[in-house]
Amino acid sequence: MLENYLRRGVRLKWLPPRSQTSDNNGAVIPTPPVSPNPINYDGMDDQILAGFHANTLGLRMGQSIPYRWLSYVAGRTTTMPLAGGDVLTGPMSGCLIATWTDGGAKIAHVGTIDNNLAASTKVKRTFAAEAGAAGNLTAFNPAAVWNPGEIAAAMGTRAMGFQIYALVTGLGSYFSVLIFELPIGHGNNLAGRGFQRVVGGIKPVPVMAGVRLRAFLMS
């Protein structure tokens, strides 16, 4: 469902939850409980020719778009049940997002850290020890599917910055979502609409599994 709304050119009023830090012990933990800020549809971007009308997506101004949030905790792996609706997590720069079955379908954000090889190795190997025996363990790298040229083209000259988010649907489909920020007023808060987020694109992402995935987790 969520992949049908997060289409190129869709404007969002959304303040994503913040990432969290830890002691980098690599532990696999349930995602810390947060109350994610709502995502509200805020129109179509008039400088992106998306090729469709918002009505075709079933969107109306101000509409809340439901989602669940999987926190990124640097130096640990966070997990939650996949059943219950579409899951967003991020921002992504190189972490793997994994799904497997352990008393039900589960999703994990393997919280590696850029420029910290020791912590990243511990995170991956600890997760491999916990979930590696699952016969249906799969994972994907949301940040790997966007190249600099695509990102620059989506941002144009207006955007203040970009972030990449992972989306896993309740049915187990994997997507990478490029979102950039536009300044539209003073401040940086939802009420004042200091920043507006625009979807720069969404891509289905190929998965890793089997020997290849296990080799990556043990690297």
PDB file of C-alpha atoms in Angstrom:
ATOM      1  CA  MET A   1       0.000   0.000   0.000  1.00  0.00           C
ATOM      2  CA  LEU A   2       2.591   2.589   1.089  1.00  0.00           C
ATOM      3  CA  GLU A   3       4.605   2.127  -2.104  1.00  0.00           C
ATOM      4  CA  ASN A   4       1.582   3.383  -4.048  1.00  0.00           C
ATOM      5  CA  TYR A   5       1.659   6.716  -2.192  1.00  0.00           C
ATOM      6  CA  LEU A   6       5.404   7.394  -2.053  1.00  0.00           C
ATOM      7  CA  ARG A   7       5.685   8.228  -5.731  1.00  0.00           C
ATOM      8  CA  ARG A   8       7.962  10.726  -7.422  1.00  0.00           C
ATOM      9  CA  GLY A   9       6.637  14.264  -7.029  1.00  0.00           C
ATOM     10  CA  VAL A  10       4.473  13.650  -3.955  1.00  0.00           C
ATOM     11  CA  ARG A  11       4.944  16.329  -1.291  1.00  0.00           C
ATOM     12  CA  LEU A  12       4.859  15.272   2.342  1.00  0.00           C
ATOM     13  CA  LYS A  13       4.572  17.038   5.639  1.00  0.00           C
ATOM     14  CA  TRP A  14       6.713  14.773   7.799  1.00  0.00           C
ATOM     15  CA  LEU A  15       9.335  15.010  10.507  1.00  0.00           C
ATOM     16  CA  PRO A  16      11.096  11.606  10.554  1.00  0.00           C
ATOM     17  CA  PRO A  17      12.057  10.105  13.918  1.00  0.00           C
ATOM     18  CA  ARG A  18      15.693  10.561  14.895  1.00  0.00           C
ATOM     19  CA  SER A  19      18.315   7.836  14.813  1.00  0.00           C
ATOM     20  CA  GLN A  20      19.617   6.589  18.148  1.00  0.00           C
ATOM     21  CA  THR A  21      23.091   5.821  19.478  1.00  0.00           C
ATOM     22  CA  SER A  22      24.229   2.894  21.614  1.00  0.00           C
ATOM     23  CA  ASP A  23      27.323   1.322  23.146  1.00  0.00           C
ATOM     24  CA  ASN A  24      28.064  -0.470  19.849  1.00  0.00           C
ATOM     25  CA  ASN A  25      27.821  -3.923  21.426  1.00  0.00           C
ATOM     26  CA  GLY A  26      26.169  -5.419  18.341  1.00  0.00           C
ATOM     27  CA  ALA A  27      23.141  -6.713  20.238  1.00  0.00           C
ATOM     28  CA  VAL A  28      19.928  -7.719  18.477  1.00  0.00           C
ATOM     29  CA  ILE A  29      17.106  -5.873  20.226  1.00  0.00           C
ATOM     30  CA  PRO A  30      13.414  -5.055  19.725  1.00  0.00           C
ATOM     31  CA  THR A  31      13.055  -1.630  18.136  1.00  0.00           C
ATOM     32  CA  PRO A  32      12.834   1.076  20.816  1.00  0.00           C
ATOM     33  CA  PRO A  33       9.212   2.216  21.092  1.00  0.00           C
ATOM     34  CA  VAL A  34       8.575   5.555  19.432  1.00  0.00           C
ATOM     35  CA  SER A  35       5.452   7.396  18.395  1.00  0.00           C
ATOM     36  CA  PRO A  36       6.350   8.297  14.819  1.00  0.00           C
ATOM     37  CA  ASN A  37       5.186  11.646  13.535  1.00  0.00           C
ATOM     38  CA  PRO A  38       2.374  11.344  11.005  1.00  0.00           C
ATOM     39  CA  ILE A  39       3.039  11.532   7.286  1.00  0.00           C
ATOM     40  CA  ASN A  40       0.523  13.843   5.638  1.00  0.00           C
ATOM     41  CA  TYR A  41       0.035  14.318   1.922  1.00  0.00           C
ATOM     42  CA  ASP A  42       0.728  17.950   1.052  1.00  0.00           C
ATOM     43  CA  GLY A  43       0.183  18.180  -2.704  1.00  0.00           C
ATOM     44  CA  MET A  44       2.198  17.489  -5.838  1.00  0.00           C
ATOM     45  CA  ASP A  45       5.459  19.199  -6.667  1.00  0.00           C
ATOM     46  CA  ASP A  46       4.864  21.521  -9.618  1.00  0.00           C
ATOM     47  CA  GLN A  47       8.473  21.256 -10.784  1.00  0.00           C
ATOM     48  CA  ILE A  48       8.432  17.456 -11.082  1.00  0.00           C
ATOM     49  CA  LEU A  49       6.465  16.021 -13.966  1.00  0.00           C
ATOM     50  CA  ALA A  50       5.318  12.832 -12.309  1.00  0.00           C
ATOM     51  CA  GLY A  51       3.022  11.712 -15.124  1.00  0.00           C
ATOM     52  CA  PHE A  52      -0.025  11.096 -12.954  1.00  0.00           C
ATOM     53  CA  HIS A  53      -2.553  12.958 -10.842  1.00  0.00           C
ATOM     54  CA  ALA A  54      -2.719  12.519  -7.075  1.00  0.00           C
ATOM     55  CA  ASN A  55      -6.354  11.464  -7.380  1.00  0.00           C
ATOM     56  CA  THR A  56      -5.217   8.349  -9.221  1.00  0.00           C
ATOM     57  CA  LEU A  57      -3.286   7.382  -6.080  1.00  0.00           C
ATOM     58  CA  GLY A  58      -6.302   7.922  -3.848  1.00  0.00           C
ATOM     59  CA  LEU A  59      -4.647  10.884  -2.119  1.00  0.00           C
ATOM     60  CA  ARG A  60      -6.375  14.015  -0.879  1.00  0.00           C
ATOM     61  CA  MET A  61      -4.826  17.109   0.676  1.00  0.00           C
ATOM     62  CA  GLY A  62      -3.855  16.636   4.301  1.00  0.00           C
ATOM     63  CA  GLN A  63      -4.509  12.911   4.231  1.00  0.00           C
ATOM     64  CA  SER A  64      -2.558  10.879   6.790  1.00  0.00           C
ATOM     65  CA  ILE A  65      -0.539   8.039   5.282  1.00  0.00           C
ATOM     66  CA  PRO A  66      -0.230   5.131   7.743  1.00  0.00           C
ATOM     67  CA  TYR A  67       3.104   3.450   8.415  1.00  0.00           C
ATOM     68  CA  ARG A  68       5.108   1.743  11.160  1.00  0.00           C
ATOM     69  CA  TRP A  69       8.615   2.812  12.130  1.00  0.00           C
ATOM     70  CA  LEU A  70      11.681   0.608  12.679  1.00  0.00           C
ATOM     71  CA  SER A  71      14.318   2.647  14.520  1.00  0.00           C
ATOM     72  CA  TYR A  72      17.948   2.787  13.426  1.00  0.00           C
ATOM     73  CA  VAL A  73      20.206   2.251  16.443  1.00  0.00           C
ATOM     74  CA  ALA A  74      23.864   2.632  15.523  1.00  0.00           C
ATOM     75  CA  GLY A  75      25.908  -0.374  16.615  1.00  0.00           C
ATOM     76  CA  ARG A  76      22.932  -2.666  17.199  1.00  0.00           C
ATOM     77  CA  THR A  77      20.320  -4.517  15.161  1.00  0.00           C
ATOM     78  CA  THR A  78      16.708  -3.508  15.769  1.00  0.00           C
ATOM     79  CA  THR A  79      13.819  -5.864  15.012  1.00  0.00           C
ATOM     80  CA  MET A  80      10.047  -5.913  14.931  1.00  0.00           C
ATOM     81  CA  PRO A  81       7.282  -8.197  13.619  1.00  0.00           C
ATOM     82  CA  LEU A  82       6.547  -7.604   9.954  1.00  0.00           C
ATOM     83  CA  ALA A  83       2.881  -8.428  10.360  1.00  0.00           C
ATOM     84  CA  GLY A  84       0.763  -5.378  11.047  1.00  0.00           C
ATOM     85  CA  GLY A  85       1.455  -3.069   8.125  1.00  0.00           C
ATOM     86  CA  ASP A  86       4.140  -1.424   6.017  1.00  0.00           C
ATOM     87  CA  VAL A  87       7.423  -0.510   7.713  1.00  0.00           C
ATOM     88  CA  LEU A  88       9.710   2.465   7.072  1.00  0.00           C
ATOM     89  CA  THR A  89      13.228   2.804   8.442  1.00  0.00           C
ATOM     90  CA  GLY A  90      16.240   5.009   7.847  1.00  0.00           C
ATOM     91  CA  PRO A  91      17.905   7.160   6.884  1.00  0.00           C
ATOM     92  CA  MET A  92      19.995   4.666   4.947  1.00  0.00           C
ATOM     93  CA  SER A  93      23.642   4.919   3.931  1.00  0.00           C
ATOM     94  CA  GLY A  94      24.788   1.303   3.801  1.00  0.00           C
ATOM     95  CA  CYS A  95      22.942  -0.766   6.417  1.00  0.00           C
ATOM     96  CA  LEU A  96      21.158  -3.933   5.424  1.00  0.00           C
ATOM     97  CA  ILE A  97      17.443  -4.413   6.005  1.00  0.00           C
ATOM     98  CA  ALA A  98      16.587  -8.080   6.549  1.00  0.00           C
ATOM     99  CA  THR A  99      13.504 -10.274   6.862  1.00  0.00           C
ATOM    100  CA  TRP A 100      13.187 -13.822   8.125  1.00  0.00           C
ATOM    101  CA  THR A 101      10.856 -16.049  10.131  1.00  0.00           C
ATOM    102  CA  ASP A 102      11.214 -16.595  13.861  1.00  0.00           C
ATOM    103  CA  GLY A 103       7.835 -17.346  15.392  1.00  0.00           C
ATOM    104  CA  GLY A 104       6.380 -15.198  12.615  1.00  0.00           C
ATOM    105  CA  ALA A 105       7.781 -12.882   9.957  1.00  0.00           C
ATOM    106  CA  LYS A 106      10.307 -10.360  11.300  1.00  0.00           C
ATOM    107  CA  ILE A 107      12.192  -7.367   9.923  1.00  0.00           C
ATOM    108  CA  ALA A 108      15.556  -6.040  11.074  1.00  0.00           C
ATOM    109  CA  HIS A 109      17.672  -2.932  10.558  1.00  0.00           C
ATOM    110  CA  VAL A 110      21.267  -4.156  10.843  1.00  0.00           C
ATOM    111  CA  GLY A 111      22.783  -1.023  12.360  1.00  0.00           C
ATOM    112  CA  THR A 112      26.247  -0.802  10.860  1.00  0.00           C
ATOM    113  CA  ILE A 113      28.159   2.466  11.207  1.00  0.00           C
ATOM    114  CA  ASP A 114      29.959   4.287   8.434  1.00  0.00           C
ATOM    115  CA  ASN A 115      33.696   4.589   9.145  1.00  0.00           C
ATOM    116  CA  ASN A 116      33.550   2.173  12.117  1.00  0.00           C
ATOM    117  CA  LEU A 117      34.604  -1.212  10.783  1.00  0.00           C
ATOM    118  CA  ALA A 118      34.929  -2.897  14.171  1.00  0.00           C
ATOM    119  CA  ALA A 119      31.408  -1.968  15.297  1.00  0.00           C
ATOM    120  CA  SER A 120      29.937  -2.843  11.914  1.00  0.00           C
ATOM    121  CA  THR A 121      31.596  -6.261  11.910  1.00  0.00           C
ATOM    122  CA  LYS A 122      30.260  -6.985  15.395  1.00  0.00           C
ATOM    123  CA  VAL A 123      26.737  -5.958  14.393  1.00  0.00           C
ATOM    124  CA  LYS A 124      26.708  -8.142  11.279  1.00  0.00           C
ATOM    125  CA  ARG A 125      28.204 -11.224  12.925  1.00  0.00           C
ATOM    126  CA  THR A 126      25.939 -11.007  15.953  1.00  0.00           C
ATOM    127  CA  PHE A 127      22.910 -10.785  13.689  1.00  0.00           C
ATOM    128  CA  ALA A 128      24.218 -13.685  11.578  1.00  0.00           C
ATOM    129  CA  ALA A 129      24.505 -15.831  14.706  1.00  0.00           C
ATOM    130  CA  GLU A 130      20.911 -15.031  15.691  1.00  0.00           C
ATOM    131  CA  ALA A 131      19.106 -15.181  12.350  1.00  0.00           C
ATOM    132  CA  GLY A 132      21.583 -16.881  10.030  1.00  0.00           C
ATOM    133  CA  ALA A 133      20.069 -20.339  10.484  1.00  0.00           C
ATOM    134  CA  ALA A 134      16.711 -19.205   9.128  1.00  0.00           C
ATOM    135  CA  GLY A 135      16.162 -20.823   5.788  1.00  0.00           C
ATOM    136  CA  ASN A 136      14.288 -17.822   4.425  1.00  0.00           C
ATOM    137  CA  LEU A 137      16.632 -15.046   5.593  1.00  0.00           C
ATOM    138  CA  THR A 138      16.864 -12.319   2.933  1.00  0.00           C
ATOM    139  CA  ALA A 139      18.224  -8.773   2.975  1.00  0.00           C
ATOM    140  CA  PHE A 140      18.690  -5.698   0.811  1.00  0.00           C
ATOM    141  CA  ASN A 141      20.758  -2.523   0.722  1.00  0.00           C
ATOM    142  CA  PRO A 142      18.411   0.432   0.027  1.00  0.00           C
ATOM    143  CA  ALA A 143      21.189   2.991  -0.466  1.00  0.00           C
ATOM    144  CA  ALA A 144      22.978   0.980  -3.157  1.00  0.00           C
ATOM    145  CA  VAL A 145      20.336   1.435  -5.863  1.00  0.00           C
ATOM    146  CA  TRP A 146      20.721   5.210  -6.249  1.00  0.00           C
ATOM    147  CA  ASN A 147      23.659   6.750  -8.100  1.00  0.00           C
ATOM    148  CA  PRO A 148      24.830  10.362  -7.620  1.00  0.00           C
ATOM    149  CA  GLY A 149      23.498  11.441 -10.993  1.00  0.00           C
ATOM    150  CA  GLU A 150      19.978  10.250 -10.222  1.00  0.00           C
ATOM    151  CA  ILE A 151      20.014  11.958  -6.840  1.00  0.00           C
ATOM    152  CA  ALA A 152      21.290  15.238  -8.280  1.00  0.00           C
ATOM    153  CA  ALA A 153      18.629  15.185 -10.990  1.00  0.00           C
ATOM    154  CA  ALA A 154      15.861  14.605  -8.445  1.00  0.00           C
ATOM    155  CA  MET A 155      17.074  17.389  -6.147  1.00  0.00           C
ATOM    156  CA  GLY A 156      17.638  20.021  -8.814  1.00  0.00           C
ATOM    157  CA  THR A 157      18.781  23.360  -7.419  1.00  0.00           C
ATOM    158  CA  ARG A 158      16.040  23.786  -4.812  1.00  0.00           C
ATOM    159  CA  ALA A 159      16.630  21.005  -2.331  1.00  0.00           C
ATOM    160  CA  MET A 160      18.443  21.466   0.972  1.00  0.00           C
ATOM    161  CA  GLY A 161      19.438  17.812   1.234  1.00  0.00           C
ATOM    162  CA  PHE A 162      18.283  14.258   0.669  1.00  0.00           C
ATOM    163  CA  GLN A 163      17.791  11.028   2.570  1.00  0.00           C
ATOM    164  CA  ILE A 164      17.096   7.464   1.539  1.00  0.00           C
ATOM    165  CA  TYR A 165      14.558   5.342   3.393  1.00  0.00           C
ATOM    166  CA  ALA A 166      13.804   1.644   3.259  1.00  0.00           C
ATOM    167  CA  LEU A 167      10.260   0.416   2.853  1.00  0.00           C
ATOM    168  CA  VAL A 168       9.210  -3.178   3.487  1.00  0.00           C
ATOM    169  CA  THR A 169       5.555  -3.883   2.850  1.00  0.00           C
ATOM    170  CA  GLY A 170       3.448  -6.165   4.984  1.00  0.00           C
ATOM    171  CA  LEU A 171       3.612  -8.651   2.098  1.00  0.00           C
ATOM    172  CA  GLY A 172       7.415  -8.612   2.126  1.00  0.00           C
ATOM    173  CA  SER A 173       8.221  -6.425  -0.899  1.00  0.00           C
ATOM    174  CA  TYR A 174      11.398  -4.287  -0.694  1.00  0.00           C
ATOM    175  CA  PHE A 175      11.680  -0.666  -1.833  1.00  0.00           C
ATOM    176  CA  SER A 176      14.127   2.207  -1.579  1.00  0.00           C
ATOM    177  CA  VAL A 177      12.626   5.706  -1.332  1.00  0.00           C
ATOM    178  CA  LEU A 178      14.561   8.890  -2.147  1.00  0.00           C
ATOM    179  CA  ILE A 179      13.241  11.924  -0.278  1.00  0.00           C
ATOM    180  CA  PHE A 180      14.588  15.472  -0.359  1.00  0.00           C
ATOM    181  CA  GLU A 181      13.798  18.610   1.594  1.00  0.00           C
ATOM    182  CA  LEU A 182      12.569  21.964   0.338  1.00  0.00           C
ATOM    183  CA  PRO A 183      12.690  25.117   2.460  1.00  0.00           C
ATOM    184  CA  ILE A 184       9.250  26.742   2.399  1.00  0.00           C
ATOM    185  CA  GLY A 185       9.331  29.080   5.353  1.00  0.00           C
ATOM    186  CA  HIS A 186      11.036  29.940   8.603  1.00  0.00           C
ATOM    187  CA  GLY A 187      11.855  27.355  11.213  1.00  0.00           C
ATOM    188  CA  ASN A 188      11.930  23.592  11.028  1.00  0.00           C
ATOM    189  CA  ASN A 189       8.740  22.197  12.476  1.00  0.00           C
ATOM    190  CA  LEU A 190       5.561  20.571  11.274  1.00  0.00           C
ATOM    191  CA  ALA A 191       3.211  23.281  12.481  1.00  0.00           C
ATOM    192  CA  GLY A 192       5.145  26.038  10.746  1.00  0.00           C
ATOM    193  CA  ARG A 193       5.906  23.868   7.729  1.00  0.00           C
ATOM    194  CA  GLY A 194       9.501  25.039   7.841  1.00  0.00           C
ATOM    195  CA  PHE A 195      10.553  22.116   5.683  1.00  0.00           C
ATOM    196  CA  GLN A 196       8.561  20.082   3.219  1.00  0.00           C
ATOM    197  CA  ARG A 197       9.653  16.681   1.984  1.00  0.00           C
ATOM    198  CA  VAL A 198       9.275  15.626  -1.622  1.00  0.00           C
ATOM    199  CA  VAL A 199       9.589  12.101  -2.942  1.00  0.00           C
ATOM    200  CA  GLY A 200      12.364  12.057  -5.517  1.00  0.00           C
ATOM    201  CA  GLY A 201      11.708   8.466  -6.549  1.00  0.00           C
ATOM    202  CA  ILE A 202      10.993   4.927  -5.408  1.00  0.00           C
ATOM    203  CA  LYS A 203      12.636   1.706  -6.602  1.00  0.00           C
ATOM    204  CA  PRO A 204      12.062  -1.974  -5.931  1.00  0.00           C
ATOM    205  CA  VAL A 205      15.307  -3.452  -4.647  1.00  0.00           C
ATOM    206  CA  PRO A 206      16.818  -6.876  -5.417  1.00  0.00           C
ATOM    207  CA  VAL A 207      17.504  -9.086  -2.423  1.00  0.00           C
ATOM    208  CA  MET A 208      20.481 -11.038  -1.162  1.00  0.00           C
ATOM    209  CA  ALA A 209      20.024 -14.522   0.267  1.00  0.00           C
ATOM    210  CA  GLY A 210      21.781 -17.785   0.896  1.00  0.00           C
ATOM    211  CA  VAL A 211      25.560 -18.058   0.650  1.00  0.00           C
ATOM    212  CA  ARG A 212      26.011 -14.532  -0.661  1.00  0.00           C
ATOM    213  CA  LEU A 213      24.137 -12.964   2.259  1.00  0.00           C
ATOM    214  CA  ARG A 214      25.871 -15.076   4.870  1.00  0.00           C
ATOM    215  CA  ALA A 215      29.245 -14.209   3.397  1.00  0.00           C
ATOM    216  CA  PHE A 216      28.396 -10.511   3.615  1.00  0.00           C
ATOM    217  CA  LEU A 217      27.264 -10.793   7.218  1.00  0.00           C
ATOM    218  CA  MET A 218      30.479 -12.578   8.177  1.00  0.00           C
ATOM    219  CA  SER A 219      32.730 -10.098   6.362  1.00  0.00           C
TER     220      SER A 219
END
